[in-house]
Amino acid sequence: MGPLRQLHCNGFVCPWLAATLALGLTLAPLATGSSPAAIAAITAITASGATGAPTATVRGADPTYAALRAARPDGRVIAVQGLVLERDAFRFQFDSGAFHFLAPVGGRTVGAVFVGQGSYRLSPATPAERRHLALASGSGRGFEALADSFDELVLLFADDSAAEIALAAAPAPADKRSPNPKALEVYERWMKRQRTDFKLNLQLRLVEDLLNAPGLTSGVFMALVEGKKVPPALAAVDPNGAEALGISPRLGGENTLLCVAEANRCGIWYLADRKAEVERHYVSPVKRLAHALDYKVETTVKRDADLAGTTTIRFQVLSPGLRVLPIYLLPKLRIQETAFALVEGAGASAWQAAGFVQEDPKEDAAAAVVFPEPLAAKATVLVRISYRGDSVLADAGDKNYVVGARESWYANLSVFSDPAIFELIYRVPAGNDIVSVGRLVDARTEGKESVSVWKTDTAVQVAGFNYGRFRKLEKRDEVSGIDVAVYTNPGTPDIVRTINEILSSDSRRELREVDLDGMVANGAPGPSLGTVNTARLADSALADGLNAARIFATYFGPLPEKHVAITQQSQWSFGQSWPSLIFLPYLSFLDGTQRQRLNLTGAADFIDRVGFHEFAHQWWGDLVGAESYRDQWLEEGFAEFSAALAVQHTLGWGAYEKAWRDARRLLFTKLPGNAMAAVDVGPITQGWRLSTPRAPAAYQVLVYSKGAYVLHMLRMLMWEGGTQNPDRRFIAMMKDYAATYGGKQASTADFQSVVERHMVPAMNATGNSKMDWFFNQWVYGTEVPRYEADLSLEPQGGDQVRIKGKITQEGVSSEFRALLPIYLEFSQGERARVALLPLVGTTTVPIDAVVKPPKKPRRALINARSEVLARD
């Protein structure tokens, strides 16, 4: 048995449940997603590694940033006693001690060190965040707030904190102003921790407020604190939203955050809108500084693996006075030069040099462009960023390459939240191929280089490419109008050679010693794995791609891009989907005999579904994006549901129903290494934050499996059995959703609005034409009912039958509602739904109904197609 492993697709690291093999469970096709353990890799602005003194790259940047990085306590001291600072959900109390102000920056005090005795309290704004904070902190029952004490604290701020502290007491006389050694030591220690433990550039966030909005007194507030019980933490209230702190993309506009330093990352224990906003049901929008209109990405691959690039972004300024523009870029891609030009009518001004910030690649490596003068609101600007490095590509052997840095291999303003048009130009060593997002518009050879140019016809969320030597198999699906091409590598990657050596040797070394990219396998000495004939298995991948195109276009509507490339990669359990480009894990190209040699016979369901799941992301994630991490189930859960839907149409209803039985087992099983079953951890709107040290598998199980289950339940509520097209209403709803939000980011509330436009009468359970009852329970809630049924059949005259007995719903609150289906079964697998029984709260309902079935039934049963997620 191995630990939980990871896939990667659609721009997010996605766990692959290898542990399910040990439980006898089938593998779900997990793709697109992220767990907190992988957030450092996801953000593409942090990197683990050795610690040490920072080596910043700062060229032509405004001196304000340099002054912030250099600022230290300057001897100004404010003694306090009983001072309280209230910052939204945080209450900081300074019982006794002193604040030591940092040296002013631009004539303004923006930081202080406190040494003394104090405490803080975090009172969550929502029940879900209270539950999560209790779980993350290991608190017991009755938890209401997180409280801890401290004897030192560092503040960085662009609000009125300095003035509020100064009101507590007069500063020390001038002749006593000399830096306090203890305060200096505390600050130095925290700055090192900021770089090496949190890997966040808090000074870069602060300089945004100072330069983009000079004179602002309601800007960011950040407190670095190590309590007696809670690990070192960043407590922040950011008017621009927590995403502006650089922890991770797609954090949304929520303002208040507690981020705890864990192994090479920042673990978010608390994240919510301000309490006053929560009370009035206001959702803070994401504040964007700029909107990318289009990208021109020029990439040159040197010596098969080294990469150099220049990205030119045409963007519109959204924040007046913009000077500091954060950039997402792999830290090991080092910026060489930045320049900008103002777009004026059909032309542009001359290019001017711009400054940039990029700290040590192993530390707080966030990057930003710093313009010499403020940019006007709504101005259109070109910015050009050149960079190079050797960590985007890895040579996997025999012309197989692994493409790392999937979303940060080019400089960008944001991924999966700011669609733009792309032109992508690649120069690679002759003999190697590029398969890219977009449409190939030019291909030529220039000396020893192959040059290809790709363009997108519509705005897309992110760009990506695959690289190596490929064979191509292509066919058009006439129903969807989509051309599907499969690219396979004829070579044998190093990992296959290594496995063959072990399997064919007399060594006692087990295969589990080999890094199969996160996959655990066992093998015994004997015949080798042999040659993996990926070209032969490309036929199967092409058939799945054509079926997926046809089924999903029928259910969800057309794609704007009419071609999709399915490409092989050399990582075993790693899949990903970009607009018009899909990566399939190498595992999917092994035949049954080879999987048996690796003791991976339980991976059959994974193979059946993974291609469908990845193809579904062409709609869910690439066409319709999720607004924030809280809405990511709209991508992952929808893709997982789509895979089950495709399995139903290709393998039959039995395979579809098995998918939901598998999902239920994953949800209700306490997986190895988890202190509880995933279903009890939290709502799916907690996104990747569901995964904590106590429940590391919770994210992938809930967002994928429960997210898919939500869509399955909606489908079954809208089902019209006995009609020519039982999915008619469900199809209309899904096409409406895809058409309404195509090319945009949708929230859970947006999807609920679409569902309400297509409600059937039975779904109006509360009589207000709203689906609040459903979404509050299944999306925002954690309750799951248990059912017991005692039903019998009594023949009646005229081919009628009476259903008698009782049905019990239990284990839920008094407001919990369900529409429980009652079935008659005629033979194994042949059933007819005869009623939807409304149930509210814990209740037992007597059943006495006469129906006229088409043939003689053998029994009555409930929830036959798993229409309601329920405990055994």
Short mmCIF file of C-alpha atoms in Angstrom, two decimals, residues 363-745:
data_model
loop_
_atom_site.label_atom_id
_atom_site.label_comp_id
_atom_site.label_asym_id
_atom_site.label_seq_id
_atom_site.Cartn_x
_atom_site.Cartn_y
_atom_site.Cartn_z
CA GLU A 363 12.78 31.73 -1.31
CA ASP A 364 10.19 34.50 -1.71
CA ALA A 365 10.51 34.54 -5.47
CA ALA A 366 7.39 36.50 -6.38
CA ALA A 367 7.93 38.66 -9.46
CA ALA A 368 6.56 42.03 -10.48
CA VAL A 369 7.08 44.73 -13.08
CA VAL A 370 7.57 48.24 -11.66
CA PHE A 371 6.69 51.09 -14.01
CA PRO A 372 8.58 54.37 -13.63
CA GLU A 373 5.38 56.44 -13.67
CA PRO A 374 1.73 55.74 -12.77
CA LEU A 375 -0.41 54.34 -15.58
CA ALA A 376 -3.81 55.87 -16.19
CA ALA A 377 -6.99 53.88 -15.68
CA LYS A 378 -8.27 52.20 -18.86
CA ALA A 379 -4.97 52.81 -20.62
CA THR A 380 -3.83 50.03 -22.95
CA VAL A 381 -0.22 49.04 -22.35
CA LEU A 382 2.31 46.59 -23.76
CA VAL A 383 4.75 44.97 -21.36
CA ARG A 384 7.61 42.77 -22.57
CA ILE A 385 9.33 40.31 -20.22
CA SER A 386 12.36 38.22 -21.17
CA TYR A 387 13.53 35.25 -19.08
CA ARG A 388 15.47 32.00 -19.22
CA GLY A 389 16.04 28.88 -17.14
CA ASP A 390 16.38 25.10 -17.18
CA SER A 391 13.52 23.80 -15.03
CA VAL A 392 10.56 23.81 -17.44
CA LEU A 393 11.58 20.66 -19.31
CA ALA A 394 13.14 17.41 -18.13
CA ASP A 395 14.64 14.81 -20.46
CA ALA A 396 12.90 11.50 -19.68
CA GLY A 397 14.89 9.53 -22.25
CA ASP A 398 14.60 8.55 -25.91
CA LYS A 399 12.96 11.80 -27.03
CA ASN A 400 10.43 11.69 -24.19
CA TYR A 401 10.23 14.93 -22.21
CA VAL A 402 8.38 16.00 -19.10
CA VAL A 403 6.93 19.50 -19.26
CA GLY A 404 6.98 21.04 -15.79
CA ALA A 405 5.81 24.49 -14.70
CA ARG A 406 2.53 23.93 -16.52
CA GLU A 407 1.06 27.37 -15.84
CA SER A 408 4.19 29.43 -15.18
CA TRP A 409 6.46 28.55 -18.11
CA TYR A 410 5.57 31.94 -19.55
CA ALA A 411 5.12 35.27 -17.77
CA ASN A 412 1.43 35.95 -17.16
CA LEU A 413 -0.94 38.13 -15.14
CA SER A 414 -3.16 35.29 -13.98
CA VAL A 415 -4.12 31.76 -14.94
CA PHE A 416 -7.68 30.38 -15.02
CA SER A 417 -9.17 33.76 -14.17
CA ASP A 418 -8.30 36.14 -17.01
CA PRO A 419 -8.92 34.67 -20.50
CA ALA A 420 -6.95 36.18 -23.37
CA ILE A 421 -5.97 35.57 -26.99
CA PHE A 422 -2.62 33.80 -27.46
CA GLU A 423 0.00 33.71 -30.19
CA LEU A 424 2.65 31.11 -29.36
CA ILE A 425 5.92 30.84 -31.27
CA TYR A 426 8.26 27.90 -30.57
CA ARG A 427 11.83 27.34 -31.73
CA VAL A 428 13.12 23.86 -30.86
CA PRO A 429 15.95 21.60 -32.02
CA ALA A 430 15.13 20.07 -35.40
CA GLY A 431 13.74 16.56 -35.08
CA ASN A 432 11.59 17.39 -32.04
CA ASP A 433 7.94 18.39 -32.15
CA ILE A 434 5.68 20.84 -30.36
CA VAL A 435 1.97 20.22 -29.73
CA SER A 436 0.44 23.41 -28.37
CA VAL A 437 -2.69 25.12 -27.29
CA GLY A 438 -4.18 26.89 -30.28
CA ARG A 439 -4.24 26.27 -34.03
CA LEU A 440 -1.06 25.60 -36.00
CA VAL A 441 -0.72 28.44 -38.51
CA ASP A 442 2.90 28.02 -39.59
CA ALA A 443 5.64 25.38 -39.42
CA ARG A 444 9.08 25.64 -40.96
CA THR A 445 12.73 24.68 -40.49
CA GLU A 446 15.36 27.36 -40.00
CA GLY A 447 18.82 25.83 -39.92
CA LYS A 448 18.96 23.47 -36.97
CA GLU A 449 15.68 24.70 -35.53
CA SER A 450 12.05 23.77 -36.10
CA VAL A 451 9.78 26.80 -35.84
CA SER A 452 6.03 26.58 -35.28
CA VAL A 453 3.41 29.27 -34.73
CA TRP A 454 0.11 28.61 -32.97
CA LYS A 455 -2.82 30.95 -32.40
CA THR A 456 -6.06 30.71 -30.46
CA ASP A 457 -9.21 31.90 -32.19
CA THR A 458 -10.89 32.78 -28.92
CA ALA A 459 -9.75 33.93 -25.49
CA VAL A 460 -8.52 31.02 -23.37
CA GLN A 461 -7.71 30.62 -19.70
CA VAL A 462 -4.14 29.35 -19.99
CA ALA A 463 -1.58 28.21 -22.53
CA GLY A 464 0.44 25.01 -22.55
CA PHE A 465 2.43 22.69 -24.78
CA ASN A 466 3.87 19.21 -25.05
CA TYR A 467 7.34 18.54 -26.39
CA GLY A 468 9.20 15.56 -27.82
CA ARG A 469 9.00 13.30 -30.85
CA PHE A 470 5.48 12.18 -31.75
CA ARG A 471 3.42 10.01 -34.07
CA LYS A 472 0.00 11.41 -34.99
CA LEU A 473 -3.36 9.67 -35.42
CA GLU A 474 -6.32 11.89 -36.32
CA LYS A 475 -10.03 11.64 -37.09
CA ARG A 476 -13.01 13.97 -37.17
CA ASP A 477 -16.20 13.39 -35.21
CA GLU A 478 -18.98 14.46 -37.56
CA VAL A 479 -21.58 14.95 -34.81
CA SER A 480 -19.60 17.48 -32.75
CA GLY A 481 -17.49 18.76 -35.63
CA ILE A 482 -14.35 18.30 -33.53
CA ASP A 483 -11.10 17.00 -35.01
CA VAL A 484 -9.42 14.69 -32.49
CA ALA A 485 -5.72 13.91 -32.84
CA VAL A 486 -3.67 11.54 -30.69
CA TYR A 487 0.09 12.09 -30.38
CA THR A 488 2.25 9.25 -29.06
CA ASN A 489 5.99 9.01 -28.55
CA PRO A 490 7.71 6.12 -30.33
CA GLY A 491 10.60 6.06 -27.86
CA THR A 492 10.94 4.29 -24.54
CA PRO A 493 11.31 6.56 -21.51
CA ASP A 494 13.98 5.88 -18.88
CA ILE A 495 11.44 4.71 -16.32
CA VAL A 496 10.37 1.79 -18.55
CA ARG A 497 14.00 0.76 -18.99
CA THR A 498 14.48 0.84 -15.23
CA ILE A 499 11.38 -1.28 -14.61
CA ASN A 500 12.47 -3.81 -17.24
CA GLU A 501 15.89 -4.13 -15.63
CA ILE A 502 14.34 -4.86 -12.25
CA LEU A 503 11.68 -7.27 -13.50
CA SER A 504 14.17 -9.27 -15.53
CA SER A 505 16.90 -9.44 -12.88
CA ASP A 506 17.41 -11.73 -9.92
CA SER A 507 17.67 -8.76 -7.62
CA ARG A 508 15.52 -8.78 -4.52
CA ARG A 509 15.02 -5.09 -4.92
CA GLU A 510 11.31 -4.37 -5.09
CA LEU A 511 9.76 -2.17 -7.69
CA ARG A 512 8.41 0.05 -4.95
CA GLU A 513 11.92 1.48 -4.69
CA VAL A 514 11.47 3.01 -8.13
CA ASP A 515 9.90 6.45 -8.36
CA LEU A 516 6.94 5.92 -10.68
CA ASP A 517 6.03 9.58 -10.40
CA GLY A 518 4.01 8.99 -7.29
CA MET A 519 2.73 5.51 -8.12
CA VAL A 520 3.50 2.57 -5.86
CA ALA A 521 3.84 -0.82 -7.50
CA ASN A 522 5.25 -4.22 -6.62
CA GLY A 523 6.82 -6.69 -8.99
CA ALA A 524 8.66 -9.97 -8.82
CA PRO A 525 11.72 -10.95 -10.86
CA GLY A 526 10.74 -12.54 -14.14
CA PRO A 527 9.90 -11.53 -17.70
CA SER A 528 10.32 -7.83 -18.38
CA LEU A 529 7.57 -5.29 -18.94
CA GLY A 530 8.66 -5.30 -22.53
CA THR A 531 8.13 -2.53 -25.04
CA VAL A 532 5.21 -0.21 -24.47
CA ASN A 533 3.54 0.08 -27.85
CA THR A 534 1.88 3.45 -27.36
CA ALA A 535 1.09 3.76 -31.07
CA ARG A 536 -1.07 0.61 -30.93
CA LEU A 537 -2.93 1.88 -27.88
CA ALA A 538 -3.45 5.26 -29.56
CA ASP A 539 -6.43 3.71 -31.36
CA SER A 540 -8.16 3.28 -28.00
CA ALA A 541 -7.33 6.84 -26.93
CA LEU A 542 -8.68 8.14 -30.24
CA ALA A 543 -11.92 6.17 -29.87
CA ASP A 544 -12.40 7.55 -26.36
CA GLY A 545 -11.69 11.06 -27.62
CA LEU A 546 -14.24 10.79 -30.42
CA ASN A 547 -16.86 9.35 -28.06
CA ALA A 548 -16.17 12.10 -25.54
CA ALA A 549 -16.49 14.81 -28.19
CA ARG A 550 -19.82 13.41 -29.36
CA ILE A 551 -21.35 12.77 -25.92
CA PHE A 552 -20.24 16.01 -24.32
CA ALA A 553 -21.22 18.18 -27.29
CA THR A 554 -24.66 16.55 -27.16
CA TYR A 555 -25.07 17.19 -23.44
CA PHE A 556 -23.19 20.46 -22.97
CA GLY A 557 -23.16 22.21 -26.35
CA PRO A 558 -20.41 23.04 -28.87
CA LEU A 559 -16.83 24.02 -28.16
CA PRO A 560 -15.44 27.21 -29.72
CA GLU A 561 -12.25 25.34 -30.65
CA LYS A 562 -12.91 22.59 -33.20
CA HIS A 563 -9.77 20.56 -32.62
CA VAL A 564 -8.43 18.73 -29.58
CA ALA A 565 -4.99 17.13 -29.31
CA ILE A 566 -4.55 14.19 -26.95
CA THR A 567 -0.88 13.72 -26.12
CA GLN A 568 1.14 11.09 -24.33
CA GLN A 569 3.53 12.12 -21.60
CA SER A 570 6.18 10.24 -19.69
CA GLN A 571 4.78 10.62 -16.19
CA TRP A 572 2.80 7.63 -15.06
CA SER A 573 -0.10 9.07 -13.13
CA PHE A 574 -0.18 12.61 -14.38
CA GLY A 575 -2.96 14.00 -16.55
CA GLN A 576 -3.83 17.55 -17.55
CA SER A 577 -6.13 19.46 -19.83
CA TRP A 578 -5.62 22.81 -21.50
CA PRO A 579 -7.87 24.42 -24.10
CA SER A 580 -7.59 22.11 -27.14
CA LEU A 581 -4.68 20.16 -25.58
CA ILE A 582 -4.79 17.12 -23.28
CA PHE A 583 -2.04 15.20 -21.51
CA LEU A 584 -2.76 11.56 -20.68
CA PRO A 585 -0.71 9.69 -18.07
CA TYR A 586 1.70 7.05 -19.36
CA LEU A 587 -0.25 4.48 -17.34
CA SER A 588 -3.15 4.84 -19.76
CA PHE A 589 -0.93 3.48 -22.56
CA LEU A 590 -0.09 0.21 -20.78
CA ASP A 591 -2.03 -2.87 -21.81
CA GLY A 592 -3.65 -5.28 -19.35
CA THR A 593 -0.71 -7.70 -19.28
CA GLN A 594 1.75 -4.94 -18.51
CA ARG A 595 -0.44 -3.54 -15.74
CA GLN A 596 -0.65 -7.02 -14.26
CA ARG A 597 3.15 -7.26 -14.20
CA LEU A 598 3.16 -4.06 -12.15
CA ASN A 599 0.37 -5.31 -9.87
CA LEU A 600 -1.91 -2.56 -11.16
CA THR A 601 -4.86 -4.68 -12.19
CA GLY A 602 -7.14 -2.51 -10.06
CA ALA A 603 -6.45 0.44 -12.35
CA ALA A 604 -8.95 -0.65 -15.03
CA ASP A 605 -11.64 1.82 -13.99
CA PHE A 606 -9.05 4.59 -13.86
CA ILE A 607 -8.07 3.78 -17.45
CA ASP A 608 -11.73 3.69 -18.51
CA ARG A 609 -12.45 7.15 -17.09
CA VAL A 610 -9.28 9.24 -17.13
CA GLY A 611 -9.45 10.12 -20.83
CA PHE A 612 -13.11 11.13 -20.52
CA HIS A 613 -12.37 13.18 -17.42
CA GLU A 614 -9.59 15.08 -19.15
CA PHE A 615 -11.66 15.64 -22.29
CA ALA A 616 -14.52 16.98 -20.18
CA HIS A 617 -12.23 19.75 -18.95
CA GLN A 618 -12.49 21.22 -22.43
CA TRP A 619 -15.90 22.37 -21.18
CA TRP A 620 -15.40 22.47 -17.41
CA GLY A 621 -12.26 24.46 -16.69
CA ASP A 622 -11.27 25.53 -20.18
CA LEU A 623 -14.55 26.85 -21.61
CA VAL A 624 -16.27 27.64 -18.30
CA GLY A 625 -13.86 28.46 -15.50
CA ALA A 626 -14.39 28.51 -11.75
CA GLU A 627 -14.41 31.91 -10.11
CA SER A 628 -12.33 30.84 -7.13
CA TYR A 629 -11.01 27.78 -5.34
CA ARG A 630 -14.39 27.54 -3.56
CA ASP A 631 -16.04 26.93 -6.92
CA GLN A 632 -13.52 24.43 -8.24
CA TRP A 633 -16.02 21.60 -7.88
CA LEU A 634 -17.68 23.18 -10.94
CA GLU A 635 -14.60 22.01 -12.85
CA GLU A 636 -13.45 18.87 -11.06
CA GLY A 637 -16.79 17.51 -9.96
CA PHE A 638 -18.30 18.29 -13.35
CA ALA A 639 -15.45 16.54 -15.17
CA GLU A 640 -15.79 13.54 -12.88
CA PHE A 641 -19.55 13.42 -13.52
CA SER A 642 -18.91 13.76 -17.26
CA ALA A 643 -16.55 10.79 -17.17
CA ALA A 644 -19.28 8.69 -15.53
CA LEU A 645 -21.76 9.93 -18.13
CA ALA A 646 -19.42 8.87 -20.94
CA VAL A 647 -18.90 5.48 -19.29
CA GLN A 648 -22.68 5.04 -19.19
CA HIS A 649 -23.01 5.74 -22.91
CA THR A 650 -20.07 3.49 -23.86
CA LEU A 651 -20.24 0.67 -21.29
CA GLY A 652 -23.85 0.80 -20.09
CA TRP A 653 -25.90 1.74 -17.03
CA GLY A 654 -24.16 -0.85 -14.90
CA ALA A 655 -20.83 0.97 -15.27
CA TYR A 656 -22.52 4.30 -14.52
CA GLU A 657 -24.12 3.00 -11.33
CA LYS A 658 -20.83 1.42 -10.32
CA ALA A 659 -19.18 4.84 -10.57
CA TRP A 660 -21.54 6.16 -7.87
CA ARG A 661 -21.04 3.11 -5.67
CA ASP A 662 -17.31 3.71 -5.94
CA ALA A 663 -17.81 7.39 -5.13
CA ARG A 664 -19.84 6.53 -2.03
CA ARG A 665 -17.19 4.11 -0.79
CA LEU A 666 -14.51 6.77 -1.18
CA LEU A 667 -16.62 9.34 0.63
CA PHE A 668 -17.51 7.13 3.58
CA THR A 669 -14.25 5.19 4.00
CA LYS A 670 -11.59 6.44 6.38
CA LEU A 671 -8.63 6.13 4.03
CA PRO A 672 -5.16 5.26 5.36
CA GLY A 673 -3.47 8.28 6.87
CA ASN A 674 -6.77 10.07 7.44
CA ALA A 675 -8.32 10.56 10.86
CA MET A 676 -11.86 10.63 9.49
CA ALA A 677 -13.91 9.87 6.41
CA ALA A 678 -13.76 12.65 3.85
CA VAL A 679 -17.52 13.19 3.86
CA ASP A 680 -17.32 14.46 7.45
CA VAL A 681 -14.49 16.94 6.91
CA GLY A 682 -16.33 19.92 5.41
CA PRO A 683 -18.35 21.29 2.49
CA ILE A 684 -17.04 21.06 -1.05
CA THR A 685 -16.83 24.86 -1.16
CA GLN A 686 -13.74 24.66 1.06
CA GLY A 687 -11.89 23.54 -2.07
CA TRP A 688 -8.28 22.44 -1.69
CA ARG A 689 -8.28 23.69 1.88
CA LEU A 690 -10.22 20.55 2.79
CA SER A 691 -6.93 18.65 2.82
CA THR A 692 -5.27 19.02 6.20
CA PRO A 693 -2.76 16.83 8.05
CA ARG A 694 -5.74 15.14 9.72
CA ALA A 695 -7.51 14.46 6.43
CA PRO A 696 -5.06 14.74 3.52
CA ALA A 697 -7.37 12.92 1.08
CA ALA A 698 -10.42 15.11 1.75
CA TYR A 699 -9.95 17.54 -1.12
CA GLN A 700 -9.81 15.06 -3.94
CA VAL A 701 -12.53 12.83 -2.56
CA LEU A 702 -14.99 15.62 -1.80
CA VAL A 703 -14.41 18.03 -4.68
CA TYR A 704 -14.18 15.25 -7.23
CA SER A 705 -16.53 12.55 -5.95
CA LYS A 706 -19.08 14.56 -3.97
CA GLY A 707 -18.94 17.36 -6.53
CA ALA A 708 -19.78 14.81 -9.23
CA TYR A 709 -22.48 13.33 -7.04
CA VAL A 710 -24.21 16.71 -6.74
CA LEU A 711 -24.56 16.89 -10.51
CA HIS A 712 -25.73 13.27 -10.64
CA MET A 713 -28.46 14.06 -8.08
CA LEU A 714 -29.62 17.04 -10.13
CA ARG A 715 -29.71 14.90 -13.26
CA MET A 716 -31.87 12.30 -11.53
CA LEU A 717 -34.22 14.95 -10.13
CA MET A 718 -34.81 16.14 -13.69
CA TRP A 719 -35.04 12.65 -15.20
CA GLU A 720 -38.10 11.91 -17.34
CA GLY A 721 -38.28 8.14 -17.37
CA GLY A 722 -40.30 6.51 -20.11
CA THR A 723 -39.79 9.37 -22.57
CA GLN A 724 -37.76 9.35 -25.77
CA ASN A 725 -35.13 11.64 -24.24
CA PRO A 726 -35.20 11.30 -20.42
CA ASP A 727 -32.29 13.76 -20.11
CA ARG A 728 -34.05 16.50 -22.10
CA ARG A 729 -34.38 18.94 -19.20
CA PHE A 730 -30.94 18.20 -17.80
CA ILE A 731 -29.35 18.74 -21.22
CA ALA A 732 -31.16 22.07 -21.59
CA MET A 733 -29.81 23.17 -18.20
CA MET A 734 -26.20 22.18 -18.93
CA LYS A 735 -26.21 23.82 -22.36
CA ASP A 736 -27.63 26.97 -20.80
CA TYR A 737 -24.84 26.99 -18.21
CA ALA A 738 -22.08 26.43 -20.79
CA ALA A 739 -23.49 29.06 -23.16
CA THR A 740 -24.08 31.65 -20.44
CA TYR A 741 -20.64 31.37 -18.86
CA GLY A 742 -18.52 30.23 -21.79
CA GLY A 743 -15.29 32.21 -21.77
CA LYS A 744 -16.02 33.41 -18.24
CA GLN A 745 -15.60 32.35 -14.63
#
